[in-house]
Coordinates of C-alpha atoms and ligand atoms in Angstrom, one line a residue:
M414 CA -79.2 -0.2 38.5
I415 CA -79.1 -1.1 42.1
E416 CA -81.9 -3.4 43.4
I417 CA -82.4 -3.8 47.0
R418 CA -84.8 -6.8 47.8
N419 CA -86.5 -7.3 50.9
V420 CA -83.2 -6.5 52.8
S421 CA -83.1 -6.3 56.5
K422 CA -80.3 -5.6 58.9
I423 CA -81.1 -7.2 62.4
Y424 CA -78.6 -6.6 65.1
P425 CA -77.8 -9.4 67.7
N426 CA -80.0 -7.6 70.3
G427 CA -83.0 -8.1 67.9
F428 CA -83.1 -4.4 66.6
R429 CA -84.2 -4.1 63.0
A430 CA -82.1 -1.0 61.8
V431 CA -83.4 -1.8 58.3
D432 CA -86.6 -3.8 57.8
G433 CA -87.8 -5.4 54.8
L434 CA -86.6 -2.9 52.6
S435 CA -87.2 -3.1 48.8
L436 CA -86.3 -0.4 46.0
S437 CA -84.6 -0.2 42.8
I438 CA -82.4 2.6 42.0
P439 CA -82.4 3.3 38.2
K440 CA -79.0 3.6 36.3
G441 CA -77.9 7.3 36.1
D442 CA -80.4 8.4 38.6
L443 CA -79.7 10.4 41.7
V444 CA -81.9 8.9 44.6
V445 CA -82.1 10.6 47.9
F446 CA -82.4 9.0 51.2
I447 CA -84.2 11.0 53.8
G448 CA -85.9 10.4 57.0
P449 CA -85.5 10.9 60.8
S450 CA -82.2 10.3 62.5
G451 CA -81.5 6.6 63.1
C452 CA -84.1 5.4 60.3
G453 CA -81.4 3.3 58.6
K454 CA -80.2 5.5 55.8
T455 CA -76.5 5.0 56.7
T456 CA -77.0 1.4 57.3
T457 CA -78.7 0.8 54.1
M458 CA -75.8 2.6 52.0
R459 CA -73.1 0.5 53.8
M460 CA -75.0 -2.9 52.9
I461 CA -74.8 -1.6 49.3
N462 CA -71.0 -1.4 49.3
R463 CA -70.8 -4.4 51.8
L464 CA -69.2 -2.4 54.7
I465 CA -72.1 -3.9 56.6
A466 CA -73.4 -7.5 56.3
I467 CA -76.9 -8.0 55.1
S468 CA -78.9 -10.1 57.5
T469 CA -81.7 -11.3 55.1
G470 CA -82.6 -10.3 51.6
E471 CA -80.4 -9.3 48.6
I472 CA -78.8 -6.3 46.8
L473 CA -78.2 -6.6 43.0
I474 CA -75.8 -4.2 41.3
E475 CA -76.2 -4.4 37.5
G476 CA -78.0 -7.7 38.0
R477 CA -75.3 -9.2 40.1
N478 CA -75.5 -10.0 43.7
N479 CA -73.1 -7.6 45.6
Q480 CA -72.2 -10.6 47.9
E481 CA -70.3 -12.2 44.8
I482 CA -68.7 -9.1 43.4
P483 CA -64.9 -9.0 44.6
A484 CA -64.1 -6.5 47.2
E485 CA -61.6 -4.6 44.9
E486 CA -64.1 -4.2 42.1
L487 CA -66.6 -2.9 44.5
R488 CA -64.2 -0.5 45.8
R489 CA -63.4 0.8 42.4
N490 CA -66.8 1.0 41.2
I491 CA -68.6 2.6 43.9
G492 CA -67.3 6.0 45.5
Y493 CA -68.3 6.7 49.0
A494 CA -68.5 9.8 50.9
I495 CA -69.1 9.0 54.4
Q496 CA -71.0 10.9 56.9
Q497 CA -68.0 11.7 59.3
I498 CA -66.0 12.8 56.4
G499 CA -63.3 10.3 57.5
L500 CA -60.2 11.7 55.8
F501 CA -57.0 9.9 56.8
P502 CA -55.5 12.5 59.2
H503 CA -51.8 11.6 58.4
M504 CA -52.3 11.9 54.5
T505 CA -52.4 15.2 52.8
V506 CA -55.4 16.5 51.0
S507 CA -53.9 15.4 47.7
Q508 CA -53.0 11.8 49.0
N509 CA -56.4 11.4 50.5
I510 CA -58.3 12.3 47.1
A511 CA -55.6 10.0 45.3
T512 CA -56.5 6.9 47.4
V513 CA -58.4 4.9 44.9
P514 CA -56.5 6.1 41.7
R515 CA -53.4 5.0 43.5
L516 CA -54.8 1.6 44.3
L517 CA -55.7 1.3 40.6
E518 CA -52.1 2.1 39.7
W519 CA -52.6 5.1 37.7
D520 CA -49.4 6.9 36.7
E521 CA -48.3 10.0 38.7
G522 CA -49.2 12.6 36.0
R523 CA -52.7 11.3 35.6
I524 CA -53.3 11.1 39.5
R525 CA -51.9 14.7 39.9
R526 CA -54.2 16.1 37.2
R527 CA -57.1 14.5 38.7
V528 CA -56.6 15.7 42.1
D529 CA -56.4 19.4 40.8
E530 CA -59.5 18.9 38.7
L531 CA -61.2 17.5 41.6
L532 CA -60.2 20.3 44.1
E533 CA -61.3 22.8 41.6
L534 CA -64.7 21.1 41.2
V535 CA -65.4 21.3 44.9
G536 CA -64.3 24.8 45.1
L537 CA -60.8 24.5 46.7
D538 CA -57.7 26.2 45.1
P539 CA -55.5 23.3 44.2
D540 CA -52.3 25.5 45.0
L541 CA -53.5 26.3 48.4
Y542 CA -54.9 23.2 49.5
R543 CA -53.4 20.0 47.9
D544 CA -50.4 19.7 50.5
K545 CA -52.4 20.7 53.7
F546 CA -53.3 18.0 56.3
P547 CA -56.9 17.5 57.2
R548 CA -56.5 19.0 60.9
Q549 CA -55.5 22.4 58.9
L550 CA -58.8 22.5 57.2
S551 CA -62.3 23.7 58.6
G552 CA -65.1 21.0 58.8
G553 CA -66.7 22.1 55.5
Q554 CA -63.4 22.3 53.6
Q555 CA -62.8 18.6 55.0
Q556 CA -66.2 17.5 53.8
R557 CA -65.4 18.8 50.2
V558 CA -62.1 16.9 50.2
G559 CA -64.4 14.0 51.2
V560 CA -66.6 14.4 48.2
A561 CA -63.5 14.9 45.9
R562 CA -62.0 11.6 47.3
A563 CA -65.2 9.7 46.5
L564 CA -65.2 11.1 43.1
G565 CA -61.4 10.0 42.8
A566 CA -61.4 7.3 40.1
D567 CA -64.7 8.5 38.5
P568 CA -66.8 5.4 39.8
P569 CA -70.1 4.9 38.0
I570 CA -72.0 4.5 41.4
M571 CA -71.6 7.0 44.2
L572 CA -72.8 6.8 47.9
M573 CA -72.9 10.2 49.6
D574 CA -73.8 10.4 53.1
E575 CA -74.9 13.9 54.0
P576 CA -72.0 15.2 51.7
F577 CA -72.8 19.0 52.0
G578 CA -74.1 18.8 55.8
A579 CA -71.0 20.9 57.1
V580 CA -70.9 23.6 54.3
D581 CA -72.3 26.9 54.6
P582 CA -75.6 27.7 52.7
I583 CA -73.8 29.7 49.9
T584 CA -71.2 27.1 49.2
R585 CA -73.6 24.4 49.6
E586 CA -75.7 25.7 46.8
I587 CA -72.7 26.1 44.6
L588 CA -71.8 22.5 45.4
Q589 CA -75.5 21.4 44.7
D590 CA -75.5 23.1 41.4
E591 CA -72.0 21.7 40.5
F592 CA -73.2 18.1 41.4
I593 CA -76.4 18.5 39.4
Q594 CA -74.2 19.5 36.4
I595 CA -71.9 16.6 36.9
Q596 CA -74.8 14.2 37.1
H597 CA -76.3 15.5 34.0
A598 CA -72.9 15.1 32.1
V599 CA -71.7 11.8 33.6
E600 CA -75.0 10.0 34.4
K601 CA -73.7 8.4 37.7
T602 CA -76.0 6.3 39.7
I603 CA -76.0 8.2 43.1
V604 CA -77.5 7.4 46.6
F605 CA -77.5 10.6 48.4
V606 CA -78.5 11.1 52.1
T607 CA -79.7 14.2 53.4
H608 CA -81.8 15.7 56.2
D609 CA -82.7 18.8 54.1
I610 CA -85.8 18.4 52.2
D611 CA -85.0 21.2 50.2
E612 CA -81.7 19.6 49.2
A613 CA -83.7 16.5 48.6
I614 CA -86.3 18.2 46.3
K615 CA -83.7 20.0 44.4
M616 CA -81.1 17.1 43.8
G617 CA -83.4 14.1 43.7
D618 CA -84.7 12.2 40.6
R619 CA -86.5 10.3 43.2
I620 CA -86.9 10.4 46.9
A621 CA -87.2 7.6 49.4
I622 CA -88.6 8.5 52.6
L623 CA -87.6 6.1 55.4
R624 CA -88.9 5.5 58.9
D625 CA -87.9 2.8 61.4
G626 CA -85.9 0.9 58.7
K627 CA -88.9 0.8 56.5
L628 CA -89.6 2.5 53.2
V629 CA -92.8 4.8 53.7
Q630 CA -92.8 6.7 50.1
Y631 CA -90.6 6.5 47.1
D632 CA -91.3 8.9 44.2
T633 CA -90.3 11.7 42.2
P634 CA -90.1 15.0 44.1
E635 CA -93.2 16.3 42.1
T636 CA -95.3 13.3 43.2
L637 CA -94.1 13.2 46.7
L638 CA -95.2 17.0 47.1
E639 CA -98.5 16.6 45.2
K640 CA -99.5 13.2 46.9
P641 CA -97.8 12.5 50.1
N642 CA -99.0 9.1 50.9
G643 CA -100.0 10.0 54.7
R644 CA -99.5 12.2 57.6
F645 CA -95.8 11.3 58.1
V646 CA -94.8 12.3 54.7
R647 CA -96.9 15.3 54.6
D648 CA -95.5 16.6 57.8
F649 CA -92.1 15.6 56.6
V650 CA -92.2 17.6 53.5
G651 CA -93.7 20.7 55.4
A652 CA -96.8 22.6 55.3
D653 CA -95.4 24.7 52.5
R654 CA -95.4 21.8 50.0
Q655 CA -97.3 23.5 47.4
L656 CA -94.8 26.4 47.4
K657 CA -92.1 23.8 47.3
R658 CA -93.7 22.3 44.3
L659 CA -93.8 25.8 42.5
G660 CA -90.0 25.5 43.0
L661 CA -89.9 22.6 40.5
V662 CA -91.7 24.4 37.9
G663 CA -89.9 26.5 35.2
I664 CA -91.7 29.9 34.3
R665 CA -91.3 29.1 30.7
E666 CA -94.6 27.3 30.4
L667 CA -96.3 30.3 32.0
L668 CA -94.9 32.9 29.9
D669 CA -97.2 35.2 28.0
K670 CA -95.2 36.2 25.1
Q671 CA -97.3 38.9 23.7
V672 CA -96.1 41.9 25.6
V673 CA -97.2 45.5 24.8
R674 CA -94.1 47.6 24.7
V675 CA -92.9 51.0 23.7
Y676 CA -89.5 52.0 22.8
M677 CA -87.4 54.5 24.9
D678 CA -87.2 56.9 22.1
A679 CA -91.0 57.0 21.5
T680 CA -93.0 60.4 22.2
A681 CA -95.5 60.7 24.8
A682 CA -98.3 60.6 22.2
Q683 CA -97.1 57.5 20.5
A684 CA -96.9 55.8 23.9
K685 CA -100.4 56.8 24.6
E686 CA -101.5 55.6 21.1
V687 CA -100.1 52.3 21.8
M688 CA -101.8 51.9 25.1
E689 CA -105.1 52.9 23.6
K690 CA -104.8 50.6 20.7
N691 CA -104.1 47.6 23.1
G692 CA -106.6 48.7 25.7
V693 CA -104.0 48.6 28.6
R694 CA -103.2 51.2 31.3
S695 CA -99.5 50.8 31.3
V696 CA -96.6 49.3 29.2
F697 CA -93.1 48.3 29.5
V698 CA -90.4 50.5 28.0
V699 CA -87.5 48.9 26.1
E700 CA -84.4 49.9 24.2
R701 CA -85.2 50.1 20.4
E702 CA -82.3 47.9 18.9
T703 CA -81.9 45.5 21.9
D704 CA -85.4 45.1 23.5
I705 CA -83.7 45.4 26.8
L706 CA -86.1 46.6 29.4
R707 CA -85.8 49.8 30.9
G708 CA -88.9 50.3 32.9
W709 CA -92.6 51.0 32.3
V710 CA -94.8 53.9 32.2
N711 CA -98.5 54.5 33.1
K712 CA -101.2 56.4 31.2
E713 CA -101.9 58.6 34.3
A714 CA -98.3 59.8 34.4
L715 CA -98.1 60.2 30.7
E716 CA -101.3 62.8 30.9
V717 CA -99.4 65.3 32.9
A718 CA -95.7 64.9 31.7
D719 CA -94.1 66.3 28.5
S720 CA -92.3 63.3 27.3
L721 CA -92.0 59.5 27.6
L722 CA -88.8 59.8 29.6
D723 CA -90.3 62.1 32.2
A724 CA -93.3 59.9 32.8
M725 CA -91.6 56.5 32.8
H726 CA -90.6 54.5 35.9
E727 CA -87.1 53.7 35.1
A728 CA -85.2 50.7 36.9
P729 CA -82.6 48.3 36.0
Y730 CA -84.1 45.0 34.7
S731 CA -82.7 43.3 37.5
D732 CA -84.7 45.1 40.0
I733 CA -88.0 44.8 38.3
A734 CA -87.9 41.5 36.2
V735 CA -87.4 37.9 36.8
R736 CA -84.8 35.8 34.6
E737 CA -86.4 33.3 31.9
R738 CA -84.9 30.3 33.7
A739 CA -86.2 31.2 37.3
T740 CA -88.9 28.9 39.0
A741 CA -92.5 29.8 39.5
R742 CA -91.6 29.9 43.1
E743 CA -89.0 32.7 42.6
A744 CA -91.3 34.7 40.2
L745 CA -93.9 34.5 43.0
S746 CA -91.6 35.6 45.7
A747 CA -90.3 38.5 43.4
M748 CA -93.9 39.5 42.6
V749 CA -94.8 39.4 46.2
A750 CA -91.8 41.4 47.3
R751 CA -92.3 44.0 44.5
G752 CA -96.2 44.3 44.9
F753 CA -96.5 43.3 41.0
R754 CA -99.6 41.6 39.8
V755 CA -97.6 40.9 36.5
T756 CA -93.8 40.5 36.3
P757 CA -91.7 41.2 33.2
V758 CA -89.4 38.2 32.3
V759 CA -86.0 38.9 30.7
N760 CA -83.3 36.8 29.4
R761 CA -79.7 36.9 30.4
E762 CA -79.0 40.1 28.5
G763 CA -82.0 41.9 30.0
R764 CA -84.2 41.6 26.8
L765 CA -87.7 41.4 27.6
V766 CA -89.2 38.2 26.4
G767 CA -92.5 38.0 28.0
T768 CA -94.6 38.4 31.3
I769 CA -96.1 36.3 33.7
R770 CA -99.5 37.0 35.7
L771 CA -99.7 36.3 39.3
E772 CA -103.1 34.3 38.7
A773 CA -101.3 32.0 36.2
I774 CA -99.0 31.1 39.3
Q775 CA -102.0 30.9 41.5
E776 CA -103.8 28.5 39.1
L777 CA -100.7 26.3 38.9
A778 CA -100.5 26.2 42.7
I779 CA -104.1 25.2 43.3
Y780 CA -104.6 22.9 40.1
N781 CA -105.0 20.1 42.6
P782 CA -108.1 21.2 44.6
V783 CA -109.2 19.3 47.6
V784 CA -112.7 20.0 46.6
P785 CA -113.9 17.9 43.3
P786 CA -114.5 20.5 40.5
Q787 CA -118.2 19.6 40.2
A788 CA -118.8 20.6 43.8
L789 CA -117.8 24.1 43.0
G790 CA -120.2 26.7 42.1
E791 CA -120.6 28.1 38.5
A792 CA -119.3 31.4 39.8
T793 CA -116.2 30.1 41.2
L794 CA -115.3 28.1 38.0
N795 CA -115.9 31.3 35.8
E796 CA -114.1 33.7 38.1
Ligands
ATP1394 N1 -74.3 -2.3 66.5 C1 -75.6 -1.9 66.6 N2 -76.5 -2.6 67.3 C2 -77.6 -2.3 67.5 N3 -78.2 -1.0 66.8 C3 -77.3 -0.4 65.9 C4 -76.0 -0.8 65.8 N4 -75.3 -0.1 64.9 C5 -76.6 0.9 64.6 N5 -77.6 0.7 65.2 C6 -78.9 1.2 65.0 O1 -79.4 1.4 63.6 C7 -80.3 2.3 63.5 C8 -79.9 2.9 62.1 O2 -78.6 3.5 62.1 P1 -78.2 4.5 60.9 O3 -76.8 4.9 61.0 O4 -78.5 3.6 59.6 O5 -79.2 5.6 60.9 P2 -79.3 6.9 60.1 O6 -80.6 6.9 59.4 O7 -78.0 6.9 59.1 O8 -79.3 8.0 61.0 P3 -78.6 9.7 61.0 O9 -79.5 10.5 60.1 O10 -78.5 10.0 62.3 O11 -77.1 9.4 60.3 C9 -80.0 3.4 64.6 O12 -81.2 3.4 65.4 C10 -78.7 2.9 65.4 O13 -78.7 3.1 66.8
MG1395 MG1 -76.6 8.3 58.9

């Protein structure tokens, strides 16, 4: 746990870059600092690892005042990926990444294995990149080497200052996902700075919103989106915060598992019978043995066709269904794009596992109405 207690950074000109900041970062959590440029994010990070001196207040790391922790121990326990990348230009990629392991006098074999492992982790082929110099890399590649270097000796604490800022959106998403995985596996305590609210929402266990060196709100992404504590935060998270909130909800809890279905090899008459029995006007069509989704069929089409296959609307499941690990936001987006009021949901193999109604997502989105429920008319409530 990192505890920041009433910490300020006051420059000689009297400017308060950080102003009475207090917050605790629980062990194993990833906490995102976000806020306008100049609000004190980098300064706060650098006070944690003592690259910048604290003016007043204190920072405790696992209960110990960080001023009393030997520099060597701080360096070993806190990985730091700095905002401007800051690779050593005269060293190769591999030498850069090996900086801390070398200080710790790891043996050469272990260092080499670690370097390759980290290069792979950040998506750089070790054989192509380990002997290159920073100037031979693009900005985004340098940034990834910077992240690998910060992870070098597997420190329990990581300070990451806009680590994916210079990376294209696709690679960025891969790195984010990788990082979330690492985080779940090894439970590092991470302070992560970003300017991207979507990245903050995706990555953060908690998000600290800073402004003019002060903490404005410190909450989980869910709470921040549901209950921004004022205009500044509301503007900061964006007008589409309800949509963003849907991005945090998995569809599993909305899933309707009772799906009426017919098999591909059914006759038109059998399909009609299933519809009548269930009182529906269309059903999904699946393969018999596997339950893999193959399309759907409407009652009207069956009336005029000779067989189920003639009548059915056939399509690959990837075109008509959403995956069961999708978020409510992704499901909504797919439904809007396809014009569906109900979307089928499939597992990884394409097996139909349920459906989701558009209204179920809608209810989720407006569960927190501005008008108190008792003020709504009966008709609205019963709709
Ligand atoms: N030596 C200094 N003297 C006076 N002010 C300084 C000094 N160094 C930094 N500052 C100011 O401290 C404030 C906080 O800087 P900091 O680098 O922490 O911002 P930041 O939140 O990381 O911004 P960004 O998002 O742009 O990286 C800035 O307004 C900066 O101009
Ligand atoms: Mg900064």
